[in-house]
CSV table of C-alpha atoms in Angstrom, one decimal:
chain,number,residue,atom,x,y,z
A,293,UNK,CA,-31.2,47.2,44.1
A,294,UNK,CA,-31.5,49.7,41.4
A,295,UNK,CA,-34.3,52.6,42.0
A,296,UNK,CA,-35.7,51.5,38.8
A,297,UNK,CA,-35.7,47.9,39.2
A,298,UNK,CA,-39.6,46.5,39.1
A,299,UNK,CA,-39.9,49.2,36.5
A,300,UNK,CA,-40.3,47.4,32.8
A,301,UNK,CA,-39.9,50.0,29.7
A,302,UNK,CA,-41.0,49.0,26.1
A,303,UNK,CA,-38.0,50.9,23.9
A,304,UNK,CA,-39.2,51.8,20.4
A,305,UNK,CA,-36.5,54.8,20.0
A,306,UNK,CA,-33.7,54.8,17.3
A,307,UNK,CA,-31.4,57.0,16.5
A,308,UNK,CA,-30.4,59.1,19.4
A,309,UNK,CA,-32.5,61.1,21.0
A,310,UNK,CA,-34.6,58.0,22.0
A,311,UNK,CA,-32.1,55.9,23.0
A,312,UNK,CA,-30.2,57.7,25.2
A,313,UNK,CA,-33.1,58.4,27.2
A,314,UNK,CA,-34.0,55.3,27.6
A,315,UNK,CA,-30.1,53.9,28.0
A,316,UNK,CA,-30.3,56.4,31.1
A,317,UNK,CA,-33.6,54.9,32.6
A,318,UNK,CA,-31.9,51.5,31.6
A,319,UNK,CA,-28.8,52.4,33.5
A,320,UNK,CA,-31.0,53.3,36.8
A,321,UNK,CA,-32.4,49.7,36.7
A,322,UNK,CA,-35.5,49.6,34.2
A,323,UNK,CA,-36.0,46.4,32.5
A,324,UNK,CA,-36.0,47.4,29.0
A,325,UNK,CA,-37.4,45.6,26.0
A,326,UNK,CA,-36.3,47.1,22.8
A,327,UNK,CA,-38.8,46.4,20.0
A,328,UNK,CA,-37.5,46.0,16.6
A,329,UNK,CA,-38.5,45.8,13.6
A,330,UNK,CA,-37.8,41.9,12.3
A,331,UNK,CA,-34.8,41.2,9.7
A,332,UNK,CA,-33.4,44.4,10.3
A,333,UNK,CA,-33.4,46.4,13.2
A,334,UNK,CA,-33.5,49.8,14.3
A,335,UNK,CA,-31.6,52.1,11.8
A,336,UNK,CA,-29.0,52.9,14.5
A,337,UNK,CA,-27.4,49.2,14.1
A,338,UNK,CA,-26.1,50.1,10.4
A,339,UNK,CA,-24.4,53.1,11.4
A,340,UNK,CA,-20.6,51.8,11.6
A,341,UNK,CA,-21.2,48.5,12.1
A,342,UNK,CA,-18.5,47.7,9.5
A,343,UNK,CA,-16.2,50.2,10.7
A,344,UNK,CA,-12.9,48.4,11.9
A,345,UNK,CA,-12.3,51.0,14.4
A,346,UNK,CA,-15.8,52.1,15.6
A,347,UNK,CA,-17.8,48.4,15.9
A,348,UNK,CA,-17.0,45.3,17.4
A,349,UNK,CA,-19.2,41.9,16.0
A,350,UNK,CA,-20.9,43.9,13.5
A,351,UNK,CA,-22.4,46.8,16.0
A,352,UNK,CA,-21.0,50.0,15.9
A,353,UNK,CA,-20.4,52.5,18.9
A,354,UNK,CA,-23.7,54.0,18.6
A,355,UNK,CA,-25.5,51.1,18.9
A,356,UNK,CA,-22.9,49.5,21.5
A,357,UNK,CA,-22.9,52.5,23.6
A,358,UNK,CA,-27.0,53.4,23.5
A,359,UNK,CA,-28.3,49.8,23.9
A,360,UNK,CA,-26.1,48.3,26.5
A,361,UNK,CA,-28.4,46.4,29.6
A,362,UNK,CA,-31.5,46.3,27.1
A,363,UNK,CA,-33.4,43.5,25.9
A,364,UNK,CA,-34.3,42.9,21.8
A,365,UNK,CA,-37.9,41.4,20.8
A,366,UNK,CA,-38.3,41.7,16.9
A,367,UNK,CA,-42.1,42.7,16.5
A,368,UNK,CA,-44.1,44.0,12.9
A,369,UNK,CA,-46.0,46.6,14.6
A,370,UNK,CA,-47.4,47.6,11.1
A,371,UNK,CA,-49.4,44.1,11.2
A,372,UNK,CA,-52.5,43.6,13.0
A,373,UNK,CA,-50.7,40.2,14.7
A,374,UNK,CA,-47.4,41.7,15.2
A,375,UNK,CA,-49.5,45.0,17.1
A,376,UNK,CA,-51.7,42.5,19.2
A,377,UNK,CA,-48.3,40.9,20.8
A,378,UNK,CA,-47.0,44.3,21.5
A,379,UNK,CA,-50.4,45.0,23.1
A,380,UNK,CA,-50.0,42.2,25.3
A,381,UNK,CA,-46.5,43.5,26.0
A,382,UNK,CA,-48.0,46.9,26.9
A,383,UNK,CA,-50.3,45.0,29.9
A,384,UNK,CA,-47.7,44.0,31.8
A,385,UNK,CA,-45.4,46.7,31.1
A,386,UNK,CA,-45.0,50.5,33.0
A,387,UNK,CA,-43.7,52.6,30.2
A,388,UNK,CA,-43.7,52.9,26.2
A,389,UNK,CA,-40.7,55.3,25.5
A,390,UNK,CA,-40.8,56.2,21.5
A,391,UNK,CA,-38.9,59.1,19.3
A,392,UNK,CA,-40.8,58.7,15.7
A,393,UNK,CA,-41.9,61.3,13.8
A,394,UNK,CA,-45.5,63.3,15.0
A,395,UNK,CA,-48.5,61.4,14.4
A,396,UNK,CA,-46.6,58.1,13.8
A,397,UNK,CA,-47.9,56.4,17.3
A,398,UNK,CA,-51.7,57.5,16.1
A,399,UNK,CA,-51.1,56.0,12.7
A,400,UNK,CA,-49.9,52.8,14.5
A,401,UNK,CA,-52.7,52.7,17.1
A,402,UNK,CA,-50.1,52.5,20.1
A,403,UNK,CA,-50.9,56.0,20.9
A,404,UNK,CA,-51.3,57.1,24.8
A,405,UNK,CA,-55.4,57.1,23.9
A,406,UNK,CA,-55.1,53.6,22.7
A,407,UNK,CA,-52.4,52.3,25.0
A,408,UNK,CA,-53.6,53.5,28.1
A,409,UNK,CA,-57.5,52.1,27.5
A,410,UNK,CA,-55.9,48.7,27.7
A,411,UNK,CA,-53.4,49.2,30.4
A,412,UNK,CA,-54.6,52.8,32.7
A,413,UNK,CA,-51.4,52.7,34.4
A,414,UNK,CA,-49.0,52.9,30.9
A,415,UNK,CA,-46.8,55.9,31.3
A,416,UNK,CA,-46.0,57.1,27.4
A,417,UNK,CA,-43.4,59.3,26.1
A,418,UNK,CA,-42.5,60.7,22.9
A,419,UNK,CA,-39.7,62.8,22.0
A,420,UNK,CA,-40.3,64.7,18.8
A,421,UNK,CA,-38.6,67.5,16.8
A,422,UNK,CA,-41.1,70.0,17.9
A,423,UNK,CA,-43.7,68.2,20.2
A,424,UNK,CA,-47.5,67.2,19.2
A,425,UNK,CA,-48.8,70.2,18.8
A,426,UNK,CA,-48.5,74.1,16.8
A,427,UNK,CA,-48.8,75.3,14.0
A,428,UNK,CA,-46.4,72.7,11.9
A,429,UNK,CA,-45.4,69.9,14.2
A,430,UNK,CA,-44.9,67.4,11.7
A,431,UNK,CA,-41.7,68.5,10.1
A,432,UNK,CA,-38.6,66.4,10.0
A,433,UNK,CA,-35.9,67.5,12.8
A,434,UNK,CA,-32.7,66.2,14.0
A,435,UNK,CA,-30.0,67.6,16.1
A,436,UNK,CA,-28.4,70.6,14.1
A,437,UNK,CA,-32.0,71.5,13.1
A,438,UNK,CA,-32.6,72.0,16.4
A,439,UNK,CA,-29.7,73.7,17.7
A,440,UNK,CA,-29.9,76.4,15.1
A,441,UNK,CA,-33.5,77.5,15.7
A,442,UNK,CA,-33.3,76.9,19.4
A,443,UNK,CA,-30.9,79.8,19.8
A,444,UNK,CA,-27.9,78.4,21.0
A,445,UNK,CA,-26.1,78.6,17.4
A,446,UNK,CA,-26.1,81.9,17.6
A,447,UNK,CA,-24.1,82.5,20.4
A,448,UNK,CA,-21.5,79.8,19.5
A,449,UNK,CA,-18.2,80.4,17.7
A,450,UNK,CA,-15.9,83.3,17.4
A,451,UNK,CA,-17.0,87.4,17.1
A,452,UNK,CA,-16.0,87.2,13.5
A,453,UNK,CA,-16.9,83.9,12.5
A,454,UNK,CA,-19.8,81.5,11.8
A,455,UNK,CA,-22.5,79.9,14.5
A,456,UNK,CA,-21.5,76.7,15.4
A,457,UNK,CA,-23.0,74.2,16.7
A,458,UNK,CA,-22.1,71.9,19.7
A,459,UNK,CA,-19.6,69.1,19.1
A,460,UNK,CA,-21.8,67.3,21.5
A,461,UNK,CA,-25.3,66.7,20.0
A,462,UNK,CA,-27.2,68.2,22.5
A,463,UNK,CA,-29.8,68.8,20.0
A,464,UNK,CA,-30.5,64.8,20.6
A,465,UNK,CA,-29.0,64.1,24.0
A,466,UNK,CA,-30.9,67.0,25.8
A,467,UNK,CA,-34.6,65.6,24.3
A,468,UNK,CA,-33.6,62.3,25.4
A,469,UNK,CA,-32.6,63.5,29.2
A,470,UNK,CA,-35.9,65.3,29.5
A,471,UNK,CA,-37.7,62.5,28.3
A,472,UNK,CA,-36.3,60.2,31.1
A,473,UNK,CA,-36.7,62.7,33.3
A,474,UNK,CA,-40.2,63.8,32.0
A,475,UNK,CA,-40.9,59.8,32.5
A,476,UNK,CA,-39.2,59.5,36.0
A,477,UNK,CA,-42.0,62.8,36.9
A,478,UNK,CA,-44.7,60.8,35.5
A,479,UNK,CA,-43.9,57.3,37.6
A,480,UNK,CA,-43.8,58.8,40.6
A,481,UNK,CA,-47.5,60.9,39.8
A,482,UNK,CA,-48.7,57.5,39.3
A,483,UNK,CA,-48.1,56.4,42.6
A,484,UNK,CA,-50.1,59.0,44.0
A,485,UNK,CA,-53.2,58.4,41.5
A,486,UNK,CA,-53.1,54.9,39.9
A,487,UNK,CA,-53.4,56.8,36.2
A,488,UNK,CA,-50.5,56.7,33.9
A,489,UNK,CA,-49.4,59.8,31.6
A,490,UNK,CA,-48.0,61.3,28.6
A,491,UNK,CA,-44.8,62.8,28.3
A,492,UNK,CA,-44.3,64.8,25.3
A,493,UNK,CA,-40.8,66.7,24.7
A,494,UNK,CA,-39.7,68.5,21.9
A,495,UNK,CA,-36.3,68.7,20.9
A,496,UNK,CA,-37.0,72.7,20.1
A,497,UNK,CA,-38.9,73.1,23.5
A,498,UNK,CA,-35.9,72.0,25.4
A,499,UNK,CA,-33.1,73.9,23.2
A,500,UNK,CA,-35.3,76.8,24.3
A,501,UNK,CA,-35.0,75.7,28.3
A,502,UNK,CA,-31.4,75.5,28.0
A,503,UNK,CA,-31.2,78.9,26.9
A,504,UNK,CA,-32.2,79.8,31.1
A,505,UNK,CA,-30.6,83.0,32.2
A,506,UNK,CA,-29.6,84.3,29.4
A,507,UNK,CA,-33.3,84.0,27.5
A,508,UNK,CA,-34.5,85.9,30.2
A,509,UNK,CA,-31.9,88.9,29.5
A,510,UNK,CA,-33.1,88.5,26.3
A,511,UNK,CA,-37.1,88.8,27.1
A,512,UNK,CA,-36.2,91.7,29.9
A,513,UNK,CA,-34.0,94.0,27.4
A,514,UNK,CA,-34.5,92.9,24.1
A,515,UNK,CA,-30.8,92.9,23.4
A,516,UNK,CA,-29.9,90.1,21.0
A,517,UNK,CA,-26.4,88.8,22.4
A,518,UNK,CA,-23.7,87.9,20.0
A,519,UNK,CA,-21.4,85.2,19.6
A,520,UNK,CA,-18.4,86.0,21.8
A,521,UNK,CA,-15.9,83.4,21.2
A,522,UNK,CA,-14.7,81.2,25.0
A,523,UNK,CA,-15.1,84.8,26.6
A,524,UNK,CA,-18.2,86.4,29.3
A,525,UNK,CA,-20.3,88.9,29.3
A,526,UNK,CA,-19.8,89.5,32.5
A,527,UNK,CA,-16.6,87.6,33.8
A,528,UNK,CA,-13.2,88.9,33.2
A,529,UNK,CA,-10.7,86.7,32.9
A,530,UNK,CA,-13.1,84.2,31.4
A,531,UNK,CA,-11.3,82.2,28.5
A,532,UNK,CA,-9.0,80.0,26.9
A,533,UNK,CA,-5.4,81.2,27.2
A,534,UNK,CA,-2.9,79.3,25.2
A,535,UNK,CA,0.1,78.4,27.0
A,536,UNK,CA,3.6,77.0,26.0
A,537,UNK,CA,2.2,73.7,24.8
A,538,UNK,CA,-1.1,73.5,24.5
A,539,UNK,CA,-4.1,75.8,26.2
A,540,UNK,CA,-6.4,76.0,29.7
A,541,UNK,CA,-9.2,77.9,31.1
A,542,UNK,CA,-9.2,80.8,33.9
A,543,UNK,CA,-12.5,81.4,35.0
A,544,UNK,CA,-12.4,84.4,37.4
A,545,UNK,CA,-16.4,84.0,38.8
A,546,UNK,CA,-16.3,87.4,41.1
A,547,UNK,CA,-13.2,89.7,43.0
A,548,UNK,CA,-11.8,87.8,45.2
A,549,UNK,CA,-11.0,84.9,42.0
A,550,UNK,CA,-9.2,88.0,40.8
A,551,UNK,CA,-7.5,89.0,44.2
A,552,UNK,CA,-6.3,85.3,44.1
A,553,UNK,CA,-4.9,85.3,40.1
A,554,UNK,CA,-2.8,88.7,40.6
A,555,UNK,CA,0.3,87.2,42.7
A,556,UNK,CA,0.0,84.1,40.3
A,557,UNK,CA,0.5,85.9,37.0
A,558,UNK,CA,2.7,88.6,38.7
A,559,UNK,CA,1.9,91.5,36.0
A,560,UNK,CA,1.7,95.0,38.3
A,561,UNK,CA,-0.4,96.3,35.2
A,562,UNK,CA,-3.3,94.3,37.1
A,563,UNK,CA,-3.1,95.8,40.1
A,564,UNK,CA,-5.0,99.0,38.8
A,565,UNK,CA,-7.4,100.3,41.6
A,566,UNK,CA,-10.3,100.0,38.6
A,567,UNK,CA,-9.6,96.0,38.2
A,568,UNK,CA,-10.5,95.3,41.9
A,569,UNK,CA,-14.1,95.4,41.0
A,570,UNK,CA,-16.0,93.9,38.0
A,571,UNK,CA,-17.1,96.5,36.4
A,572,UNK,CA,-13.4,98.1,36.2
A,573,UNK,CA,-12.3,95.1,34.9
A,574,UNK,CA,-14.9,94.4,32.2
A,575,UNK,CA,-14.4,98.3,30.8
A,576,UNK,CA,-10.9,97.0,29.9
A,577,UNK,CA,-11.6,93.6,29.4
A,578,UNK,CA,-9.4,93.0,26.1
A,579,UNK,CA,-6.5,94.6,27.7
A,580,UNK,CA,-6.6,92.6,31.2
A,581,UNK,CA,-6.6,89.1,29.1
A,582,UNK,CA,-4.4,90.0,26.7
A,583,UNK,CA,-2.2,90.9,29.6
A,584,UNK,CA,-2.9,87.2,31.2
A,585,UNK,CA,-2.6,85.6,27.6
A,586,UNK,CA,1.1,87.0,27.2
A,587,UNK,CA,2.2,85.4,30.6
A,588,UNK,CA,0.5,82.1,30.3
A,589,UNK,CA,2.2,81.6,27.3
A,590,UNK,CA,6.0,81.8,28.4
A,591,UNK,CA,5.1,78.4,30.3
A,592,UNK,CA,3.5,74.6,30.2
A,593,UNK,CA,-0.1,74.2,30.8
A,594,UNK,CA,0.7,71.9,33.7
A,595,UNK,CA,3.1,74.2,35.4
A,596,UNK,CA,0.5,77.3,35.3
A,597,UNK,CA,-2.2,74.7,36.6
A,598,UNK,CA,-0.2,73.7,39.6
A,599,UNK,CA,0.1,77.5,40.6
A,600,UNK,CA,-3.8,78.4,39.6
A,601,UNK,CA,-5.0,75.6,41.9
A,602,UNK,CA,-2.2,76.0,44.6
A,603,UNK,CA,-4.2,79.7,44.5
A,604,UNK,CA,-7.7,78.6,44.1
A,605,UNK,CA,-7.9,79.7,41.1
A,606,UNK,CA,-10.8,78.1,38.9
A,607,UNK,CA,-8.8,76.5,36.2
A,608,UNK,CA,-8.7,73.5,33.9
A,609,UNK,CA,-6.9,72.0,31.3
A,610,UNK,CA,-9.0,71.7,27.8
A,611,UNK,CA,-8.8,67.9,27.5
A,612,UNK,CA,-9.2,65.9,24.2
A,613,UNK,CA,-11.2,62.8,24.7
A,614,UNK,CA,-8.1,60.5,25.6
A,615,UNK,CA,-6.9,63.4,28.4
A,616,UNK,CA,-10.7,63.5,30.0
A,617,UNK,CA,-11.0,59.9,30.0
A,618,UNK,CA,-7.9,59.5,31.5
A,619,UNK,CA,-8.2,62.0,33.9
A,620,UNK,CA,-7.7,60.3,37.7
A,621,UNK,CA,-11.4,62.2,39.2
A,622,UNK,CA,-13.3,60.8,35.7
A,623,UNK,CA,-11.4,57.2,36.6
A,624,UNK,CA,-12.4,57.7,40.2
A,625,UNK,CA,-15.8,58.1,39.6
A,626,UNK,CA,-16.3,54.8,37.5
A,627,UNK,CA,-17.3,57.1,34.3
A,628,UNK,CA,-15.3,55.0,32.1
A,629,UNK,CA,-17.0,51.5,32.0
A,630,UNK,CA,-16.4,47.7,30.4
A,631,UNK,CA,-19.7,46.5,29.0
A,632,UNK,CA,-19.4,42.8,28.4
A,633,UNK,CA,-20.3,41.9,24.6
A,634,UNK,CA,-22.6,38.8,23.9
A,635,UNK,CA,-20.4,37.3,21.5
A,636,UNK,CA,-17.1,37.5,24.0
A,637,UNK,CA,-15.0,40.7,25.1
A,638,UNK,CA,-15.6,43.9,26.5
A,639,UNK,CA,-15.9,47.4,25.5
A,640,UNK,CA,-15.1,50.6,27.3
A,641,UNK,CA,-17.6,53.5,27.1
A,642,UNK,CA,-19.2,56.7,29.1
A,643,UNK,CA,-19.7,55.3,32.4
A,644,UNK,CA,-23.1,56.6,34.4
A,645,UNK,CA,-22.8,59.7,36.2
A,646,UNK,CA,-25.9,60.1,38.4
A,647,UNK,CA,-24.9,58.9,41.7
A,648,UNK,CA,-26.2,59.0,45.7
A,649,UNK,CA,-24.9,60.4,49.2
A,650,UNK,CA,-23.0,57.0,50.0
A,651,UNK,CA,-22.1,55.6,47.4
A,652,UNK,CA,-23.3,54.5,43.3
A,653,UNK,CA,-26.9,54.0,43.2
A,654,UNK,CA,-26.8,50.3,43.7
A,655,UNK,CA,-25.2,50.7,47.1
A,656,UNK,CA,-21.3,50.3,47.5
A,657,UNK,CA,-21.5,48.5,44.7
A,658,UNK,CA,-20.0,49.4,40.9
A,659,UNK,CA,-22.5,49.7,38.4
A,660,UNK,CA,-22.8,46.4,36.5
A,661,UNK,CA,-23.7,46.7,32.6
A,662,UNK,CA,-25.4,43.9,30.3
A,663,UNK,CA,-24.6,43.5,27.0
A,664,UNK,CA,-26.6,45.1,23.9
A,665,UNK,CA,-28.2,42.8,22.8
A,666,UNK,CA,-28.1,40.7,19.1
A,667,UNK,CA,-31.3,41.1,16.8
A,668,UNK,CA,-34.2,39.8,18.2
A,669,UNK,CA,-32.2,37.7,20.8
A,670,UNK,CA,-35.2,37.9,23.5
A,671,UNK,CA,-38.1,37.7,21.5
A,672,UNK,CA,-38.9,34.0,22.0
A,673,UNK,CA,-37.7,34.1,25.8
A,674,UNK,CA,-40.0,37.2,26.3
A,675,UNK,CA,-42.7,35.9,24.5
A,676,UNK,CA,-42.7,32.2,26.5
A,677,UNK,CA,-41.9,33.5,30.1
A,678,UNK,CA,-43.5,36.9,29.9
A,679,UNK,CA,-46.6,36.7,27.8
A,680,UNK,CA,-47.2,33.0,28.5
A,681,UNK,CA,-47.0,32.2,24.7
A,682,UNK,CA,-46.7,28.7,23.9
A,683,UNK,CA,-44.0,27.3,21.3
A,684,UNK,CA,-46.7,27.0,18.4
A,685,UNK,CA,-47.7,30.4,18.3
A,686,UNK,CA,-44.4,32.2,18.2
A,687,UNK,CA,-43.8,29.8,15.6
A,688,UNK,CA,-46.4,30.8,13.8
A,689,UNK,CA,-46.0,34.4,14.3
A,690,UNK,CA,-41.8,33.7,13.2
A,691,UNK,CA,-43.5,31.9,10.2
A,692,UNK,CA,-45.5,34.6,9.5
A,693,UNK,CA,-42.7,37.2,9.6
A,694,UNK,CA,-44.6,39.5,12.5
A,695,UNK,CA,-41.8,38.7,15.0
A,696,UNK,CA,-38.0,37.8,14.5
């Protein structure tokens, strides 16, 4: 048993910020019902659909990779009949999980205000560019937006370069976590009182949480750090070092890493009474990896790990995707998955990486994936067994084009 299983989540995300929180809820056992809108679907089923390497029956990896273990009912919710089956989907439901645009839910009547007057125990969350409140909340936002006024940009990329932003969209991906997590805060209040809650993240709020320590250097001096490249600001050696084929990382965290990495790169240059402490070593911190960079070079990446870790030095490879999904602890720890596809075959994807003292969360178990689903392929098997709604009505209601 999954810790979310009895737990049934109404999905009205798209994109990516949505869906991936509620793909992580869904992975922890949640019965999901992704609402649609009929004939075409969430926008996130176009993107690559047609791609011949990135889709597989005419859904592309976003939509593959978001959506697996969810359920799809095609509802209008801009029609009075199309809202008044979501309604009755909302009273026997435990979460409405959503990622439009501020002031979209009020507009549609599915608020928390209106939501919860017909079901007190509805737990709601929206994830939003910049939450539902401040001076200009309703401005578009999606993942670069975010990253660049969150702060983060700005310490990205080399001294003499650009900001960058992440090559993971953590923009997205971070105001989907906290919304599950936000959610996961909220179920377990309602135990204690009975009363549901709203959950309301914004994508800016959490780029500003993420800053962490170093926003609070910031606040305390009122120094503005700089971009510094793979290097520290207080860590030396801390970088990438390129070697004879390719590059890793030394991440000397405190003296004794550094006590460790001097027999291993064998330069008596490093021995210097100043380098046994940090502050020594960060006075001269250009020279000491320079130093470390002309060794590592003369030899293979896999050689100089084998003596790093054989020291206990902190070390790593920097893996493209095939070399970290590939890598024997990522294979170990079932973080490469098949998701069986409705129409026949399997795809491989991100596995899920929250697991429990003993074992994956459904015991000894492996995690077991559904497929994502086709368009509307649960609406009339939700409808029937769910809402109790007989064959004439969801035919009238197909007829009528307020499901699909």
């Amino acid at each position: 048993m999954a810790p979310l299983n009895g737990i049934r989540l109404i999905d009205l995300t798209h994109m990516l910020s949505g869906p991936y929180g509620t793909m992580l809820l869904t992975d922890l056992g949640a019965e999901t019902i992704k609402v649609e809108p009929p004939g075409r679907g969430e926008g996130t089923r176009q993107l690559l659909a047609g791609d011949p390497d990135y889709s597989r029956h005419g859904m592309g990896a976003y939509f593959l990779t978001l959506n697996r273990g969810k359920r799809s009912v095609c509802i209008d919710l801009k029609s009075e009949e199309g809202r008044a089956v979501f309604l009755d989907l909302v009273r026997k439901s435990d979460v409405v999980f959503d990622n439009f645009s501020a002031g979209v839910t009020e507009r549609l009547g599915i608020d928390f205000a209106s939501l919860s007057a017909i079901n007190p125990r509805i737990v709601t969350c929206s994830v939003t560019g910049f939450g539902g409140d401040g001076p200009d909340p309703n401005r578009p936002a999606f993942d670069q937006v975010v990253q660049a006024m969150g702060g983060g940009m700005s310490i990205t990329g080399l001294p003499d370069g650009p900001p960058l932003r992440s090559g993971i969209p953590i923009g997205d991906l971070g105001g989907g976590l906290f919304g599950a997590l936000g959610v996961l805060a909220a179920l377990q209040e309602r135990e204690r009182t009975g009363v549901g809650r709203h959950v309301d993240v914004s994508m800016l709020d959490v780029q500003i949480s993420l800053l962490n320590y170093m926003g609070t250097m910031h606040l305390m001096s009122g120094h503005v750090p700089e971009r510094l490249g793979n290097g520290h600001f207080v860590h030396v050696p801390y970088n990438t070092f390129r070697t004879a084929d390719g590059h890793i990382i030394i991440a000397c965290i405190g003296d004794a890493f550094f006590e460790r990495l001097l027999p291993v790169i064998g330069r008596p240059e490093l021995e210097a009474p100043d380098y046994r402490r940090q502050p020594g070593r960060y006075a001269d911190k250009e020279r000491i990896e320079r130093i470390v960079g002309e060794e590592l070079v003369k030899d293979s990446s896999a050689s100089w790990l084998a003596r790093l870790r054989e020291a206990r030095v902190p070390c790593g490879p920097v893996n493209d995707f095939a070399q970290a999904m590939s890598d024997p602890q990522v294979v170990a720890r079932d973080m490469v998955v098949e998701v069986p596809l409705s129409q026949g075959g399997t795809v491989r994807m991100p596995g899920n990486p929250i697991k429990i003292t003993g074992g994956k969360l459904s015991g000894s178990e492996p995690d077991r994936f559904t497929a994502p689903p086709e368009l509307g392929h649960d609406t009339d098997e939700v409808l029937e067994t769910l809402l109790g709604y007989g064959p004439e009505r969801i035919g009238e209601l197909r007829r009528a084009g307020r499901v699909g």
